[in-house]
mmCIF file of C-alpha atoms in Angstrom:
data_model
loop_
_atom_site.group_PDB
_atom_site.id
_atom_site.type_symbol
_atom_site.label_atom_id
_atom_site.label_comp_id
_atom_site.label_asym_id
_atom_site.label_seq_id
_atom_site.Cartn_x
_atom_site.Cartn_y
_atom_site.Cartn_z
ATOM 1 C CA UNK A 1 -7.362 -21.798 24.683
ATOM 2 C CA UNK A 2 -10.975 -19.736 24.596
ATOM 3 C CA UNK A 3 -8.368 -16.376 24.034
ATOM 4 C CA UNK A 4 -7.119 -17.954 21.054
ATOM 5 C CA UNK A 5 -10.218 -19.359 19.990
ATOM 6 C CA UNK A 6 -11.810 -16.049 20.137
ATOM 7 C CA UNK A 7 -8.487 -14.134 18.265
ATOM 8 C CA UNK A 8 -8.874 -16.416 15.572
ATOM 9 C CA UNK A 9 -13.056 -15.864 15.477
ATOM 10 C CA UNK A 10 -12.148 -11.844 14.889
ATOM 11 C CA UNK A 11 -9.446 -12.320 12.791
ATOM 12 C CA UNK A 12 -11.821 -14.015 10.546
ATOM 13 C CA UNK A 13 -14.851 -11.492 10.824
ATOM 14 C CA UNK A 14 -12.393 -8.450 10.275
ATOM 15 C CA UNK A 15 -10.890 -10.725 6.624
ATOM 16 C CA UNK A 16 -14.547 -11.372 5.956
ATOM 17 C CA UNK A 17 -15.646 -7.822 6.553
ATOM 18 C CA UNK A 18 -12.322 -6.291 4.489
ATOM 19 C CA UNK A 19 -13.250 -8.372 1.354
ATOM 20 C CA UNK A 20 -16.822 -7.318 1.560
ATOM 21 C CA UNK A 21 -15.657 -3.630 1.802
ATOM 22 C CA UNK A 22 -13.381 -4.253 -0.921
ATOM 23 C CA UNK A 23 -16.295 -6.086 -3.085
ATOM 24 C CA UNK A 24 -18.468 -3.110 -2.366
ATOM 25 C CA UNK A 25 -16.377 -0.558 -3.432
ATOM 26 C CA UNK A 26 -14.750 -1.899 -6.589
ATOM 27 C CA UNK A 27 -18.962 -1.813 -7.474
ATOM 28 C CA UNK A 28 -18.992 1.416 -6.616
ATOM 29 C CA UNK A 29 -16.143 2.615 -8.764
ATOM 30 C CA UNK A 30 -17.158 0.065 -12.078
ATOM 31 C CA UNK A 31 -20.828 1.514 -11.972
ATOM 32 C CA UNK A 32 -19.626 5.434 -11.497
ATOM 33 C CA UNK A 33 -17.364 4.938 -14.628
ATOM 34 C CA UNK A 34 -20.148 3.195 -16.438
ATOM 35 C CA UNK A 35 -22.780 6.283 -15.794
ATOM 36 C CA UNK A 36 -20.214 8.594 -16.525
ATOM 37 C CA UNK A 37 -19.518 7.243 -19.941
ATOM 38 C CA UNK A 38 -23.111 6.195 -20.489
ATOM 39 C CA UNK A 39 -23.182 10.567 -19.351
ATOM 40 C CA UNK A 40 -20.788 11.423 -22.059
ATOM 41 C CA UNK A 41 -22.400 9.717 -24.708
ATOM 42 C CA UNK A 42 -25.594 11.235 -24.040
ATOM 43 C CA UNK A 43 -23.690 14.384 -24.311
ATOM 44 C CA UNK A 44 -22.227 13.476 -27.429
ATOM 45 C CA UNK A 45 -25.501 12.432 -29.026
ATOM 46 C CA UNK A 46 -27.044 16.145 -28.202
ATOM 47 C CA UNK A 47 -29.566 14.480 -24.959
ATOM 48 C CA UNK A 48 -28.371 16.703 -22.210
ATOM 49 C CA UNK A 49 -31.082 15.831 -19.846
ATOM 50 C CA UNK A 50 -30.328 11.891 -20.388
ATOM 51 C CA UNK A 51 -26.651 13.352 -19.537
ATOM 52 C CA UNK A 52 -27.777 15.331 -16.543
ATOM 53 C CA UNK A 53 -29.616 12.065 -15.469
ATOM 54 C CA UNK A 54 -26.651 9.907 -15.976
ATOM 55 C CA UNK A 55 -24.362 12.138 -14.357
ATOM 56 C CA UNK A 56 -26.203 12.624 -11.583
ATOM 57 C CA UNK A 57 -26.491 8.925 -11.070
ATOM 58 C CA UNK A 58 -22.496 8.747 -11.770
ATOM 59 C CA UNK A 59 -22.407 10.950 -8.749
ATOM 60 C CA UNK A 60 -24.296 8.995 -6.527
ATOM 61 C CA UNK A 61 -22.062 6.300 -6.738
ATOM 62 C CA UNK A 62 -19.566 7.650 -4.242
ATOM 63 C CA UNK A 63 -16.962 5.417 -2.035
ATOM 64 C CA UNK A 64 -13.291 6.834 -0.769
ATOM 65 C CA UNK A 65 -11.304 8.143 -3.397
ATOM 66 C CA UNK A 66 -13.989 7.623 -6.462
ATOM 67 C CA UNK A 67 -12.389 9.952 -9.027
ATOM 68 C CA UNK A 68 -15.617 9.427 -11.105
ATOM 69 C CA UNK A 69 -17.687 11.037 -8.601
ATOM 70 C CA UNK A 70 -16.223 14.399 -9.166
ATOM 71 C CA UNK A 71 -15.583 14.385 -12.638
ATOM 72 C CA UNK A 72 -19.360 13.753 -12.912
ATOM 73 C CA UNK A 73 -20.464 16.773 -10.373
ATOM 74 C CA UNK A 74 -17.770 18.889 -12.580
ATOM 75 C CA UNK A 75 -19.695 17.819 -15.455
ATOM 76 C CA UNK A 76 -22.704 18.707 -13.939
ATOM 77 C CA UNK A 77 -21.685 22.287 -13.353
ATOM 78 C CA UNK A 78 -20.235 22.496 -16.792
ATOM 79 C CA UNK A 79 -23.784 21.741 -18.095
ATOM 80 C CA UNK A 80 -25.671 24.319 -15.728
ATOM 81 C CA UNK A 81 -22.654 27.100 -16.489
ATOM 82 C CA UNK A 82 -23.604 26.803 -20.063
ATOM 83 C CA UNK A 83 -27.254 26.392 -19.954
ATOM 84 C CA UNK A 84 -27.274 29.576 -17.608
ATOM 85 C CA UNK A 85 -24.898 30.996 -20.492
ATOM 86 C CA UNK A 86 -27.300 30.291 -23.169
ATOM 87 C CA UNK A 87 -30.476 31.560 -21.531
ATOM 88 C CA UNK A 88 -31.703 27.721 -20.356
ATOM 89 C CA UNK A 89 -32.734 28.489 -17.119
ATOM 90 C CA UNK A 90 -34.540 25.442 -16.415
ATOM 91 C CA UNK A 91 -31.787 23.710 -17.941
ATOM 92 C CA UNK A 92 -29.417 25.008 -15.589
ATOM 93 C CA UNK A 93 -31.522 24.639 -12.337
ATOM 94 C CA UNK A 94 -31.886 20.923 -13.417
ATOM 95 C CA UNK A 95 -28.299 20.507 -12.972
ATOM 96 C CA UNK A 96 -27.377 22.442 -10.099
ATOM 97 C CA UNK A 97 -31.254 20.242 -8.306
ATOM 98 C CA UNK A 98 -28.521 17.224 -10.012
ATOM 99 C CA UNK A 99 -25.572 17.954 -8.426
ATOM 100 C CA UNK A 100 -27.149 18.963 -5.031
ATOM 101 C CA UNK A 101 -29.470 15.628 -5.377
ATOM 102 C CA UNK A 102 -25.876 13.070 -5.580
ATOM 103 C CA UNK A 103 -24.348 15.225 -2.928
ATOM 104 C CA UNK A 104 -26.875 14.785 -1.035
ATOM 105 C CA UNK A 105 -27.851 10.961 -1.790
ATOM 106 C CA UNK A 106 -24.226 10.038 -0.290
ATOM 107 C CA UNK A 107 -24.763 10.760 3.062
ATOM 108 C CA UNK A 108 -24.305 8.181 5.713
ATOM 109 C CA UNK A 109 -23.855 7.569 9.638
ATOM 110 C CA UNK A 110 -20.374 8.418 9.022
#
């Protein structure tokens, strides 16, 4: 009876903790899209820094298999490739301090 009791206590816990996980990372993936587009637009509109910022942002968004995450380091590098191209040094070492910066911020205990 207690063995059963006690099966049906951690087959609860482990549902409660998948949904959470799932909740957690469907966040993840909505607000990395919505910093990526928020990204592009800047980009669009000629505001590469408030790009850089919202890349770096998308970036630091990351949960397993985020495709946004990459596409907004790629970005990133894109941005510092051609500053660095067009003489914009500080340009470019804000990007590559962005892209190390949301590599960085996803580190865990994992």
């Amino acid at each position: 009876m207690r063995g059963a009791k006690a099966l049906r206590m951690g087959a609860r816990l482990c549902a409660v903790g998948g949904v959470l996980f799932a909740v957690l990372a469907v966040r993840a993936v909505t607000a990395s899209r919505a910093e990526l587009a928020r990204g592009d637009h800047a980009r669009e509109r000629g505001d590469i820094d408030a790009a850089i910022l919202t890349y770096r942002r998308a970036g630091r968004w990351y949960a397993p298999g985020n495709p946004y995450v990459t596409e907004a380091l790629d970005r990133l590098a894109t941005i510092a490739t051609e500053a660095k191209e067009a003489g914009e040094l500080e340009r470019s070492l804000l990007a590559w301090r962005a892209v190390r910066g949301a590599i960085l911020s996803t580190r865990s205990f994992y």
